[in-house]
Coordinates of C-alpha atoms in Angstrom, one line a residue:
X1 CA -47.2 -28.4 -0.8
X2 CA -51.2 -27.7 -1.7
X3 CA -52.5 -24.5 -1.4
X4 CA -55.2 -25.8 0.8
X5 CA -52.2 -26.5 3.4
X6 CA -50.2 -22.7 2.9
X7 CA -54.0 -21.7 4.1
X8 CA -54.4 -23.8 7.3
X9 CA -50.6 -24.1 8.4
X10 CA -48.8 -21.2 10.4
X11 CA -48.1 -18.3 9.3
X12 CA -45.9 -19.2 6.4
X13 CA -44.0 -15.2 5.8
X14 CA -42.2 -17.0 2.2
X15 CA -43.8 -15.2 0.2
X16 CA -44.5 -11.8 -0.6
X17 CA -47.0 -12.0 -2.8
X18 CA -51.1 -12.2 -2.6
X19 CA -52.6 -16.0 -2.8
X20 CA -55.0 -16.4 -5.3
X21 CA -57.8 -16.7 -2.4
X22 CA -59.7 -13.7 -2.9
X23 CA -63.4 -13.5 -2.0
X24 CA -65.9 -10.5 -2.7
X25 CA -69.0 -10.6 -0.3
X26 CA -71.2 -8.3 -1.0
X27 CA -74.9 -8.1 0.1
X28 CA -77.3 -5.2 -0.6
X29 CA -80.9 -6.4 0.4
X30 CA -80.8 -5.4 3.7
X31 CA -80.7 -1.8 4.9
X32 CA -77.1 -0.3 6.0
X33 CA -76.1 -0.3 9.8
X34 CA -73.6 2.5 8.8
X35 CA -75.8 5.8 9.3
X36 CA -75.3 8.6 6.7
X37 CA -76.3 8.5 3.3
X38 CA -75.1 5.1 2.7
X39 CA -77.8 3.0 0.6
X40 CA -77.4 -0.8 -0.2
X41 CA -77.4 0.4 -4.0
X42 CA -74.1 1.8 -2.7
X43 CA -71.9 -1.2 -0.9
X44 CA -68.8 0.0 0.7
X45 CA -65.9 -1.1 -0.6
X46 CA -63.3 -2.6 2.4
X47 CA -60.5 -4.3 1.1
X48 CA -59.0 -7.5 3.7
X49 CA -55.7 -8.4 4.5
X50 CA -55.1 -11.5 6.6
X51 CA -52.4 -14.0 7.7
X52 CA -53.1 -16.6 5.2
X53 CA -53.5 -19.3 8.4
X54 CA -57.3 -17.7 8.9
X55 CA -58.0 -16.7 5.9
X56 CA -60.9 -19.1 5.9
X57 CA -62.2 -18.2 9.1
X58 CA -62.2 -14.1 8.7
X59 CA -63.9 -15.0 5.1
X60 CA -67.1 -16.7 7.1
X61 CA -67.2 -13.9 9.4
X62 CA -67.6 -11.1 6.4
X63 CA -69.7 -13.3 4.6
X64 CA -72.1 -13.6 7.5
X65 CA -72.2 -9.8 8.2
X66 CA -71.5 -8.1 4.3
X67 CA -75.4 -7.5 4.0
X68 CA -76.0 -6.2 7.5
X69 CA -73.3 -3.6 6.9
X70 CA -73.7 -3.1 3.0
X71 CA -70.0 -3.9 2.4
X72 CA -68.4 -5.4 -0.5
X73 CA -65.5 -7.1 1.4
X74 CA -62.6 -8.5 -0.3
X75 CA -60.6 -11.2 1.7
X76 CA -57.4 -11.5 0.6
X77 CA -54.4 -14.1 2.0
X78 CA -51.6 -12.2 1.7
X79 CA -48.1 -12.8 4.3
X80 CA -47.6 -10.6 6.4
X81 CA -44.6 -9.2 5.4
X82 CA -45.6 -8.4 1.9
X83 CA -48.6 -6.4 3.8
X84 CA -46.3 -4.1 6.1
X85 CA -44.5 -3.5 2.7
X86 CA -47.2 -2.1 1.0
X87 CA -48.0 1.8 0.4
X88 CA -50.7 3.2 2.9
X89 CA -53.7 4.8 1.0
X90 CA -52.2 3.6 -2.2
X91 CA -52.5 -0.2 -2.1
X92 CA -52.8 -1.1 1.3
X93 CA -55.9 -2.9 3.0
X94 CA -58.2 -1.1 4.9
X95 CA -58.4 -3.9 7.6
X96 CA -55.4 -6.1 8.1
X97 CA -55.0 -9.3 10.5
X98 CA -51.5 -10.5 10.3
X99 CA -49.7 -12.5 12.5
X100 CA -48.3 -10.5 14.9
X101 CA -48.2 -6.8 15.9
X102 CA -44.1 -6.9 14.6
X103 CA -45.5 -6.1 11.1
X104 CA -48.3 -3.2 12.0
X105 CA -45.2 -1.7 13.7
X106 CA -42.7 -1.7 11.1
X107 CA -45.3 -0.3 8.7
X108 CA -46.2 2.4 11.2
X109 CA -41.8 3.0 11.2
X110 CA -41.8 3.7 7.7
X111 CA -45.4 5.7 7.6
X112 CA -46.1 7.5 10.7
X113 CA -49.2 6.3 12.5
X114 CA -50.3 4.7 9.2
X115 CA -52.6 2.0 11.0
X116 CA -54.6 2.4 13.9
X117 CA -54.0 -1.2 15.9
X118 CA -56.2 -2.9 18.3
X119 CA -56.3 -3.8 21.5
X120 CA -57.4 -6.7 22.0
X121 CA -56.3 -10.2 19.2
X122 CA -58.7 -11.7 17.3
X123 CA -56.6 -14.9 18.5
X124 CA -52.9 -16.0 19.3
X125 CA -50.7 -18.7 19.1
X126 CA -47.6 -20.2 20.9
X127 CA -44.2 -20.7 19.3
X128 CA -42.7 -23.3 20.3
X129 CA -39.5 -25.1 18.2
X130 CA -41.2 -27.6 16.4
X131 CA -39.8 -31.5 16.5
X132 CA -40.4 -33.9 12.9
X133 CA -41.0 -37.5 14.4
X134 CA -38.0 -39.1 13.5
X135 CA -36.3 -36.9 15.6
X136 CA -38.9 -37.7 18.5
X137 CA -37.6 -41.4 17.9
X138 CA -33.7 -40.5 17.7
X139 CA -34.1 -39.8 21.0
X140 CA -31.9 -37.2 20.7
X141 CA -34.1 -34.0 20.7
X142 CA -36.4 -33.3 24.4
X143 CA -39.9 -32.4 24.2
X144 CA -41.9 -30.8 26.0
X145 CA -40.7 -27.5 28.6
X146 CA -37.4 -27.3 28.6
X147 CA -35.0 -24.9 30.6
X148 CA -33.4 -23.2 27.6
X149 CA -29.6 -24.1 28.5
X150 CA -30.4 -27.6 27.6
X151 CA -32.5 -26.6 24.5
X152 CA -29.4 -24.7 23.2
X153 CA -26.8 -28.4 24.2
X154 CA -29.4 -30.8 22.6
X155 CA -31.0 -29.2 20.0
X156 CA -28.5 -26.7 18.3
X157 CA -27.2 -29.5 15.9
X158 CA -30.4 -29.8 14.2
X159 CA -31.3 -26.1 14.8
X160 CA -32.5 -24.2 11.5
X161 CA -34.3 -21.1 10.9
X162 CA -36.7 -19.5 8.2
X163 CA -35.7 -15.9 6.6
X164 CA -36.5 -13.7 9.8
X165 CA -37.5 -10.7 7.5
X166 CA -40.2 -12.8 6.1
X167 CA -40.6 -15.3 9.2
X168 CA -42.7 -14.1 12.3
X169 CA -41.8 -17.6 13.7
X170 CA -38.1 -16.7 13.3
X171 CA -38.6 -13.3 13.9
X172 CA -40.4 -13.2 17.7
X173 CA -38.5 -16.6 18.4
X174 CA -35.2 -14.2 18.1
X175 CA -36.9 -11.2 19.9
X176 CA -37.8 -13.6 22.8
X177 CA -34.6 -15.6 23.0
X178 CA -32.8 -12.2 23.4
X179 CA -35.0 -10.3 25.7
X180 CA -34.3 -13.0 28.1
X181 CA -30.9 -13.0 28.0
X182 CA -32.0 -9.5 30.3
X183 CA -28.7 -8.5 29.8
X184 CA -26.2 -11.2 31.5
X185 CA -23.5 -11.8 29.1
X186 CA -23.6 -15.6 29.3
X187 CA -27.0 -15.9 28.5
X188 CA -26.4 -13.4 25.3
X189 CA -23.3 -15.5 24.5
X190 CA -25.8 -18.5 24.7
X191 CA -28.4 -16.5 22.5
X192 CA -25.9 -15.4 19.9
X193 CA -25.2 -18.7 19.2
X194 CA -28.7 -19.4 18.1
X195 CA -28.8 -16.0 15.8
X196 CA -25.5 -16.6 14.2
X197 CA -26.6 -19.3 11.8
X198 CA -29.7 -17.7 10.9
X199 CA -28.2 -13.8 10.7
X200 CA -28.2 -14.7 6.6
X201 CA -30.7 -17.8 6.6
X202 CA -32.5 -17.8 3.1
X203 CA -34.8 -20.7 4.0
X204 CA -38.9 -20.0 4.2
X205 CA -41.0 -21.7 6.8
X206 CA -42.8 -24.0 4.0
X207 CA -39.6 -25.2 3.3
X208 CA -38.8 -26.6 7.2
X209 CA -41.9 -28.0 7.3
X210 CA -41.9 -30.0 4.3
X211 CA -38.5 -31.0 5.7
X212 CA -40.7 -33.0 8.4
X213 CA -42.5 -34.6 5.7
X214 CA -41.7 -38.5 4.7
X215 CA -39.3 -38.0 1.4
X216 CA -38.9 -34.2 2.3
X217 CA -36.4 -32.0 0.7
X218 CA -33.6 -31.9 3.1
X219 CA -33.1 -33.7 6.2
X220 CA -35.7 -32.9 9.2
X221 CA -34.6 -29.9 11.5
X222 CA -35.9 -28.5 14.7
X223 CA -37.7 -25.1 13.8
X224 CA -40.1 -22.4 15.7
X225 CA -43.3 -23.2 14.8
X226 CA -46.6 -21.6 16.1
X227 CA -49.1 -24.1 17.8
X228 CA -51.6 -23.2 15.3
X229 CA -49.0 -24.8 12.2
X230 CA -48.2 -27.8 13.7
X231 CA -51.7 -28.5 14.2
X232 CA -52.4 -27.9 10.8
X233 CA -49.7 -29.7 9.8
X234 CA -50.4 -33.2 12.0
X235 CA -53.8 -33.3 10.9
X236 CA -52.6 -33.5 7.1
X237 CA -49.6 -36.0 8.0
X238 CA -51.4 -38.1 11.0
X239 CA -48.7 -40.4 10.6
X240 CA -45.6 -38.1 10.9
X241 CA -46.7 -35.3 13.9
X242 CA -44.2 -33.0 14.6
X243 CA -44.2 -32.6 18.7
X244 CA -43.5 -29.2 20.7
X245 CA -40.2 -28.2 22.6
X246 CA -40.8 -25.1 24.7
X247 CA -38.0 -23.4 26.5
X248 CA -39.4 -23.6 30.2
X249 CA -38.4 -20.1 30.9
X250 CA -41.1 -19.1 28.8
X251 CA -41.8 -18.4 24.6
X252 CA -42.9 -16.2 22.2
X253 CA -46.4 -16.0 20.5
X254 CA -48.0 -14.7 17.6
X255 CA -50.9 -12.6 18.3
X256 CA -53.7 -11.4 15.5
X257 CA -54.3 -8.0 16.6
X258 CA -56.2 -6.4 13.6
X259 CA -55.1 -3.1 12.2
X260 CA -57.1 -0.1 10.3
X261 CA -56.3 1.7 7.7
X262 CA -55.6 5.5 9.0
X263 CA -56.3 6.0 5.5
X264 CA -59.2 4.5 4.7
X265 CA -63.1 6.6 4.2
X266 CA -65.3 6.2 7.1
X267 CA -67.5 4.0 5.7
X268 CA -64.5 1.5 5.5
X269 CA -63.4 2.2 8.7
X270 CA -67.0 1.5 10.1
X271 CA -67.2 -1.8 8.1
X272 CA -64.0 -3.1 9.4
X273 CA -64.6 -2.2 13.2
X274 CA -68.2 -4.1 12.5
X275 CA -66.0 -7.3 11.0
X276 CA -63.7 -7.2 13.9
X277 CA -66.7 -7.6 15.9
X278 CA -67.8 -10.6 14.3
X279 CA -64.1 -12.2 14.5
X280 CA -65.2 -12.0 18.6
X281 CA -68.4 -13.7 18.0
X282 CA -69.2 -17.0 20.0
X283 CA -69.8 -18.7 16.6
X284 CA -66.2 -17.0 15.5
X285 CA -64.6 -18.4 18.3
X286 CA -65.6 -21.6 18.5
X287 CA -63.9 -21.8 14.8
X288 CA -60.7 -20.0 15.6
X289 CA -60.2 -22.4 18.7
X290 CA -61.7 -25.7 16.4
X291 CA -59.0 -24.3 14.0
X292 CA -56.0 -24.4 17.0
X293 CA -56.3 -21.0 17.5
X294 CA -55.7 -19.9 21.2
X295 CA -58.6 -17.3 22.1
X296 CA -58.0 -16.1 25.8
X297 CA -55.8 -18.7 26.3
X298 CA -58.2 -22.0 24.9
X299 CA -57.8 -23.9 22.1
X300 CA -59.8 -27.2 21.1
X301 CA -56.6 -28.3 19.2
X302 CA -54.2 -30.8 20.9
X303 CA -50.5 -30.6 20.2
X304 CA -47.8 -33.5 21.2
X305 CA -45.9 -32.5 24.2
X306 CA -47.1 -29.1 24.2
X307 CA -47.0 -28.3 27.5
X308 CA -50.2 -27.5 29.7
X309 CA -49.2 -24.4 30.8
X310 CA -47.4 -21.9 28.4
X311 CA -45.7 -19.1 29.8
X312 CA -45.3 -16.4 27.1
X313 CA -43.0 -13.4 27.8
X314 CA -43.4 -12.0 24.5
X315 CA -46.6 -11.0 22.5
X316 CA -45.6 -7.8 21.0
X317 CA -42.4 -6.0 20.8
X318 CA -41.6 -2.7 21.7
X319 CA -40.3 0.3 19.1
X320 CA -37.1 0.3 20.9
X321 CA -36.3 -3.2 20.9
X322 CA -37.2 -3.5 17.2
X323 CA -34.6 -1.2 16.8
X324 CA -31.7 -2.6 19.3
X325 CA -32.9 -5.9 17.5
X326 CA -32.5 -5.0 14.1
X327 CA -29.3 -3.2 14.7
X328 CA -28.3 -6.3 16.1
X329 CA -28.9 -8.6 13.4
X330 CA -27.6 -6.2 10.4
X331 CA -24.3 -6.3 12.6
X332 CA -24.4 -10.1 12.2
X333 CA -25.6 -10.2 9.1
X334 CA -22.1 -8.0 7.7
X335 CA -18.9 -9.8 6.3
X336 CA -16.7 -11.0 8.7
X337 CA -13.1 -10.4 8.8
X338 CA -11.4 -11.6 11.5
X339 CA -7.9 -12.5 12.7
X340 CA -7.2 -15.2 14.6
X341 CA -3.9 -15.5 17.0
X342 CA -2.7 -18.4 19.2
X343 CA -0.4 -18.1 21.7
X344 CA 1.9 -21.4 21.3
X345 CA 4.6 -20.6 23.7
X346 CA 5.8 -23.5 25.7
X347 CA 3.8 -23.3 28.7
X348 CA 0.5 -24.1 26.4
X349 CA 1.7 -27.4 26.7
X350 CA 1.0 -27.5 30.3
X351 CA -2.6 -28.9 31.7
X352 CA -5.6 -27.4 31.1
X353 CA -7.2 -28.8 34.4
X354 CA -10.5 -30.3 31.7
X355 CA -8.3 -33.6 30.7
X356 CA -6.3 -31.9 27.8
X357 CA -3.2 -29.3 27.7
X358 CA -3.9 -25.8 27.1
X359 CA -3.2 -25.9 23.4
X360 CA -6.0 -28.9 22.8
X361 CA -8.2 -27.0 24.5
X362 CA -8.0 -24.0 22.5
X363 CA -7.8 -26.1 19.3
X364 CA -11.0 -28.4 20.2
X365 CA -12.8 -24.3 21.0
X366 CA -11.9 -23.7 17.4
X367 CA -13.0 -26.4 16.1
X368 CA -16.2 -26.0 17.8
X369 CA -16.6 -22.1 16.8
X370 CA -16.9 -22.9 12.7
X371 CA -20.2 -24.5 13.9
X372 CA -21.5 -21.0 15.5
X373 CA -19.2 -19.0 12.4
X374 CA -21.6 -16.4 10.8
X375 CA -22.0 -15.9 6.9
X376 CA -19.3 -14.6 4.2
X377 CA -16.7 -14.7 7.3
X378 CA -12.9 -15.1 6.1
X379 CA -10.2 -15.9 8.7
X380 CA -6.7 -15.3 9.0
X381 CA -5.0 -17.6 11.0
X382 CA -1.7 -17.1 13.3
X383 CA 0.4 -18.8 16.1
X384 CA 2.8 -16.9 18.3
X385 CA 5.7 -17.3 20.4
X386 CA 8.6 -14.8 20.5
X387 CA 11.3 -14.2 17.6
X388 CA 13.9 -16.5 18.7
X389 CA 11.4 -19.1 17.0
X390 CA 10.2 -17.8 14.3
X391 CA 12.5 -15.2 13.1
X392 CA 11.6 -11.5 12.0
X393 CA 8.8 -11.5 14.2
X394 CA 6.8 -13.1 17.6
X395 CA 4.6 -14.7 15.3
X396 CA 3.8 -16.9 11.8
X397 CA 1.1 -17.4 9.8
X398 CA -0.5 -20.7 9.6
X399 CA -3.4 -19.7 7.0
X400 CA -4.1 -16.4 5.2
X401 CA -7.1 -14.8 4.8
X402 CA -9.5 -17.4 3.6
X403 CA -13.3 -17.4 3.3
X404 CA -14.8 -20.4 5.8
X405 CA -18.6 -19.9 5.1
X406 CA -20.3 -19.1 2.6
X407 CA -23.5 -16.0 1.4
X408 CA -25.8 -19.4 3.1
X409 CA -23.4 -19.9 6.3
X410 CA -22.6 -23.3 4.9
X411 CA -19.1 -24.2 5.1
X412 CA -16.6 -24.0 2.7
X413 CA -13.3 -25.9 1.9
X414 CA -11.5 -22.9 3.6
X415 CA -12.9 -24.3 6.9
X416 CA -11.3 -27.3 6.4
X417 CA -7.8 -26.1 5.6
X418 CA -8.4 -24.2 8.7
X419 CA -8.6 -27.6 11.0
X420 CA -5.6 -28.4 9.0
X421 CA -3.7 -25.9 10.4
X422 CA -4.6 -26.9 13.7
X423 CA -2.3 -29.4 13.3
X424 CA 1.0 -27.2 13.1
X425 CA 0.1 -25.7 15.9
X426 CA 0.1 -28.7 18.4
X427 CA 3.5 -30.0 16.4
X428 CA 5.0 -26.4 17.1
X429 CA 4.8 -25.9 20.5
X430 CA 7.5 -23.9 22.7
X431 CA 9.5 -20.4 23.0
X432 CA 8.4 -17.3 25.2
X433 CA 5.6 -15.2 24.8
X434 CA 5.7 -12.4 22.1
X435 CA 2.5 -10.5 23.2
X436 CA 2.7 -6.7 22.7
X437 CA 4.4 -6.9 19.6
X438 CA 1.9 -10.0 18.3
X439 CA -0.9 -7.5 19.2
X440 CA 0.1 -4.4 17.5
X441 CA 1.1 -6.3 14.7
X442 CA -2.5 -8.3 14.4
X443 CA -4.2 -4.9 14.9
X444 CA -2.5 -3.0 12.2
X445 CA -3.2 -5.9 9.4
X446 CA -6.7 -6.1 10.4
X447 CA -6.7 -2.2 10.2
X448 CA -5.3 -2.7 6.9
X449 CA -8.7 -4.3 5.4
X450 CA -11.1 -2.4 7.9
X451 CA -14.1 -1.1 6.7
X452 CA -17.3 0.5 7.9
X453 CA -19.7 -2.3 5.8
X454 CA -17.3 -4.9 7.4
X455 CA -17.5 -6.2 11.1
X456 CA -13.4 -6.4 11.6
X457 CA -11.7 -8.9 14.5
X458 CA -8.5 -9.4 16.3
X459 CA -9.2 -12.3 18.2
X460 CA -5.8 -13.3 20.6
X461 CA -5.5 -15.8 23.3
X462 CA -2.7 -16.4 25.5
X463 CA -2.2 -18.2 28.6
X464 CA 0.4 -16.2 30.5
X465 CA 2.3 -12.7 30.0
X466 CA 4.8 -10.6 27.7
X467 CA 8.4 -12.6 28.0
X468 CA 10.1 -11.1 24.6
X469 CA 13.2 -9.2 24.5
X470 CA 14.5 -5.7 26.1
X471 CA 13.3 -4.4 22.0
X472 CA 9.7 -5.1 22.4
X473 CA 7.4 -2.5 22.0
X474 CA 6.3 -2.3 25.7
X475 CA 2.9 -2.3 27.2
X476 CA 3.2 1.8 27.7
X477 CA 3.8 2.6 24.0
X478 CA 1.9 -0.1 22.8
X479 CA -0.7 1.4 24.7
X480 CA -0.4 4.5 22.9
X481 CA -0.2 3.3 19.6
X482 CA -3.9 1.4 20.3
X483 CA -5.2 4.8 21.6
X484 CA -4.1 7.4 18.4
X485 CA -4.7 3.9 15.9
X486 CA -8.6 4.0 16.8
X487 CA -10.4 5.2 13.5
X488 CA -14.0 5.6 13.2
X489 CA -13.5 4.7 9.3
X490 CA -11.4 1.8 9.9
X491 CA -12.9 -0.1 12.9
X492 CA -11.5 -3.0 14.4
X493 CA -13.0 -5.3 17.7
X494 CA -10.0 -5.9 19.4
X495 CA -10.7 -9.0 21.7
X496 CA -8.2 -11.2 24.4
X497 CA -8.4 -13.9 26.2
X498 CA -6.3 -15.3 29.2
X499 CA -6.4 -18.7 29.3
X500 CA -6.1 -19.4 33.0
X501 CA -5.1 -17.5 36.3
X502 CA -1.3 -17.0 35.3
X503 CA -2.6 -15.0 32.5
X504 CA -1.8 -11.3 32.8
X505 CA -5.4 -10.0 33.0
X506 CA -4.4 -6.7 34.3
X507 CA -1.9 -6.1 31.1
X508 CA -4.5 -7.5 28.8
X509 CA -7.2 -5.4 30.1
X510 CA -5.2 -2.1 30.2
X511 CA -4.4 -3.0 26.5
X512 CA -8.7 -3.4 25.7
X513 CA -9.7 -0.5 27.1
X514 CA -7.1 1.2 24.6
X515 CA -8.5 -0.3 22.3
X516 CA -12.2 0.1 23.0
X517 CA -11.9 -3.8 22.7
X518 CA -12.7 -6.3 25.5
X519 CA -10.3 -8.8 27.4
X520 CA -11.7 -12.1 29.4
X521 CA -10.6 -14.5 31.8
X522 CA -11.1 -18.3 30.3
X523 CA -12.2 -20.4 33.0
X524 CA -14.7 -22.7 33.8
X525 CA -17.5 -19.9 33.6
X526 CA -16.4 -18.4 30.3
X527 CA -15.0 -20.9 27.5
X528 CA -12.7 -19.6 24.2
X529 CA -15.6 -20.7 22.4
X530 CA -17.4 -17.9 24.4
X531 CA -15.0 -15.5 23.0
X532 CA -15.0 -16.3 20.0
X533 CA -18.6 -15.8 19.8
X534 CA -18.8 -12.9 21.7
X535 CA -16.3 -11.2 19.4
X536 CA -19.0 -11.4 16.7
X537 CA -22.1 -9.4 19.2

């Protein structure tokens, strides 16, 4: 990809190092607007940080006005990421445009109050999930506003994501999609899904859009874009346009609020609020919107299926929801350990009431979870009955602990000997139900390998209630046990499922709550696949 592109294309966070754009305007013919002693023998130095996307434009607007404020301004096109990383009053800018306010506030986390941000944006953009062509012809992939449920079914197949610590495309698009979820637990389950894949994602917004790109590396994906990239974008590649898909509940948007330097002399300080002045000239404007910048909402540019009216609910997080966010996605982002138990006592051959028995259901919700399976997970995989089947105890292993994804999320082979044991499991049907004893058992190995850097999982589903012998643990002592076992050094998410109304959801909840775990009804509101998923937020 040219330079000139990584310029005019959305804010592209890959890379956290400066371009090699750098201009140095300086004018001293003309006397200083400043005040003080300032002379134009005596330029003001005011160093420039901007989203490389308008780079070009903010350049214009210091060249127009360096003599008129005797300032020596150097514009540099640096990612915003690498600028919230730098070292206020050491080597930071004294003005700095990025993309959106995200960055300004994570530098102002790590260095109190070390940028004093405006108001009001220089200009903003939409993000939207941006669509190559050939997947506009597929047929496959909407356009255009879309309620979000059906982005989710239609889209997550060829659903990728950049880096989100670099990526204020991924980053807001991941902010928004969880702020709506405003709480209610099937929308989060639905917005987990979308963070799972990308809690570890190394790829870099450069790298999905050359994916659009006729011989690209890599097939094309759907990916949040900003309106402002896939403008850029179409108008180099007029024959291959990448369209817009915007949830209809409303999106994200990157917004260019420009940020001073607490640091910085006055003189700087006075030169940058004169340059952010000139960003809100007419003649700046007209650029910024010729450029498909949005300013107060207008843009000259025109997007495929964009839709006429976009309805952002998210400009500009909060403190607090960067935090809950990012304590979020470092929980995602840990190893996974989780065990995974199957009840396979005769009655899961009865009807699921979807078209299948109860055991093809839960097998096809498997199946469908190593899609949704975060990074570096490894599962253990076990069936239970009662011990007339199999023996010493209400349960056998099918697979040990094996690694299914891998450091990238891809899978591995383990995830394919994991279908395989499927297979034993629809062969072995029959026998009572085991279930105290199954659970203390699952909960003591998994406590067995529990760690504090680990995210730990007992993951059981049954479809009816404890049937073992007058030697079972019982639900009182087991109980008990699951109360004085908690550790705060050796966690583990204890989680069950009842598959069905004959499932013992009073038991299985009494048996959560001593666990600090959770325990859910399957049914046609709340799928095994839910649980599965859930388990991991």
């Amino acid at each position: 990809m040219t330079r000139s592109m990584r310029r005019t294309q959305q804010s592209t966070l890959a890379a956290a190092t400066t371009l090699s754009v750098v201009s140095v305007l300086s004018a001293c013919s003309l006397p200083s607007v400043l005040g003080g002693n300032a002379s134009c023998s005596d330029p003001v130095k005011v160093n420039v940080a901007v989203s490389p996307e308008m780079r070009d434009i903010v350049h214009a607007q210091a060249e127009r006005i360096a003599g008129q404020v005797c300032a020596a301004f150097t514009v540099n096109a640096e990612e915003s990421a690498a600028t919230a990383n730098r070292t206020p009053g050491k080597d930071a800018p004294d003005l700095w445009i990025p993309d959106s306010p995200l960055w300004s506030l994570t530098a102002n986390q790590k260095t109190t109050d070390a940028y004093e941000v405006e108001d009001k944006p220089v200009a903003t953009s939409p993000l939207v999930l941006g669509v190559p062509k050939s997947l506009v012809d597929s047929k496959k992939i909407p356009t255009g506003s879309v309620p979000s449920a059906e982005i989710l079914s239609k889209a997550a197949p060829a659903f990728m994501m950049a880096k989100r610590d670099i990526s204020s495309p991924t980053m807001m698009t991941l902010l928004n999609t969880w702020q709506n979820a405003g709480g209610r637990r099937p929308d989060e389950l639905r917005a987990a899904k979308v963070m799972l894949p990308v809690a570890a994602s190394t790829a870099t917004d450069d790298a999905l859009y050359s994916r659009a790109m006729p011989g690209g590396s890599g097939a094309p994906v759907v990916f949040p874009a900003s309106e402002v990239g896939i403008a850029a974008f179409n108008k180099a590649h007029t024959d291959t346009p990448i369209s817009a898909l915007a949830a209809k509940e409303g999106v994200s948007s990157l917004s260019y609020l420009p940020a001073r330097a607490s640091a910085s002399d006055e003189r700087a300080k006075k030169a940058s609020e004169e340059l952010i002045k000139a960003l809100h000239s007419e003649d700046s404007v007209k650029a910024l919107k010729d450029g498909g910048f949005r300013v107060d909402g207008q843009t000259s540019v025109t997007v495929p299926e964009m839709p006429a009216e976009v309805k952002v609910t998210m400009d500009a997080p909060t403190a607090n929801q960067l935090r809950q966010f990012g304590a979020l996605m470092q929980k995602l982002s840990q190893r996974v350990r989780m065990l995974v138990a199957i009840d396979s006592s005769g009655s899961m051959m009865s009807p699921s009431g979807y078209g299948n028995s109860r055991i093809e259901l839960t097998i096809n919700a498997l199946k469908d979870a190593l899609t949704y399976i975060p990074p570096n997970t490894d599962v253990t995989l076990w069936q239970f009955a009662n011990n007339a089947k199999f023996g010493a105890h209400d349960w056998r292993q099918l697979m040990p602990s094996t690694q299914v994804t891998a450091a990238d999320g891809s899978l591995l082979p383990g995830a394919l000997k994991m279908k395989q044991s499927f297979n034993s499991l629809i062969d072995s049907v029959g026998g009572g139900t085991g279930l105290y004893d199954t659970i203390w058992d699952a909960y003591t190995t998994a406590r067995g390998t529990a760690s504090l850097d680990t995210n730990t999982i007992v993951v059981l589903l049954t479809d009816g209630r404890n049937e073992d012998d007058p030697n079972s643990i019982g639900l009182d002592n087991l109980l008990s046990k699951l109360k004085s076992s908690r550790s705060e050094l050796q966690p583990v998410k204890l989680v069950l499922a009842g598959l069905g109304p004959q499932s013992d959801m009073d038991a299985l909840r009494k048996i959560a709550q001593a666990a600090n775990g959770s325990a859910t009804l399957v049914d046609d509101k709340t799928t095994f696949l839910d649980v599965i998923v859930g388990s991991l937020v």
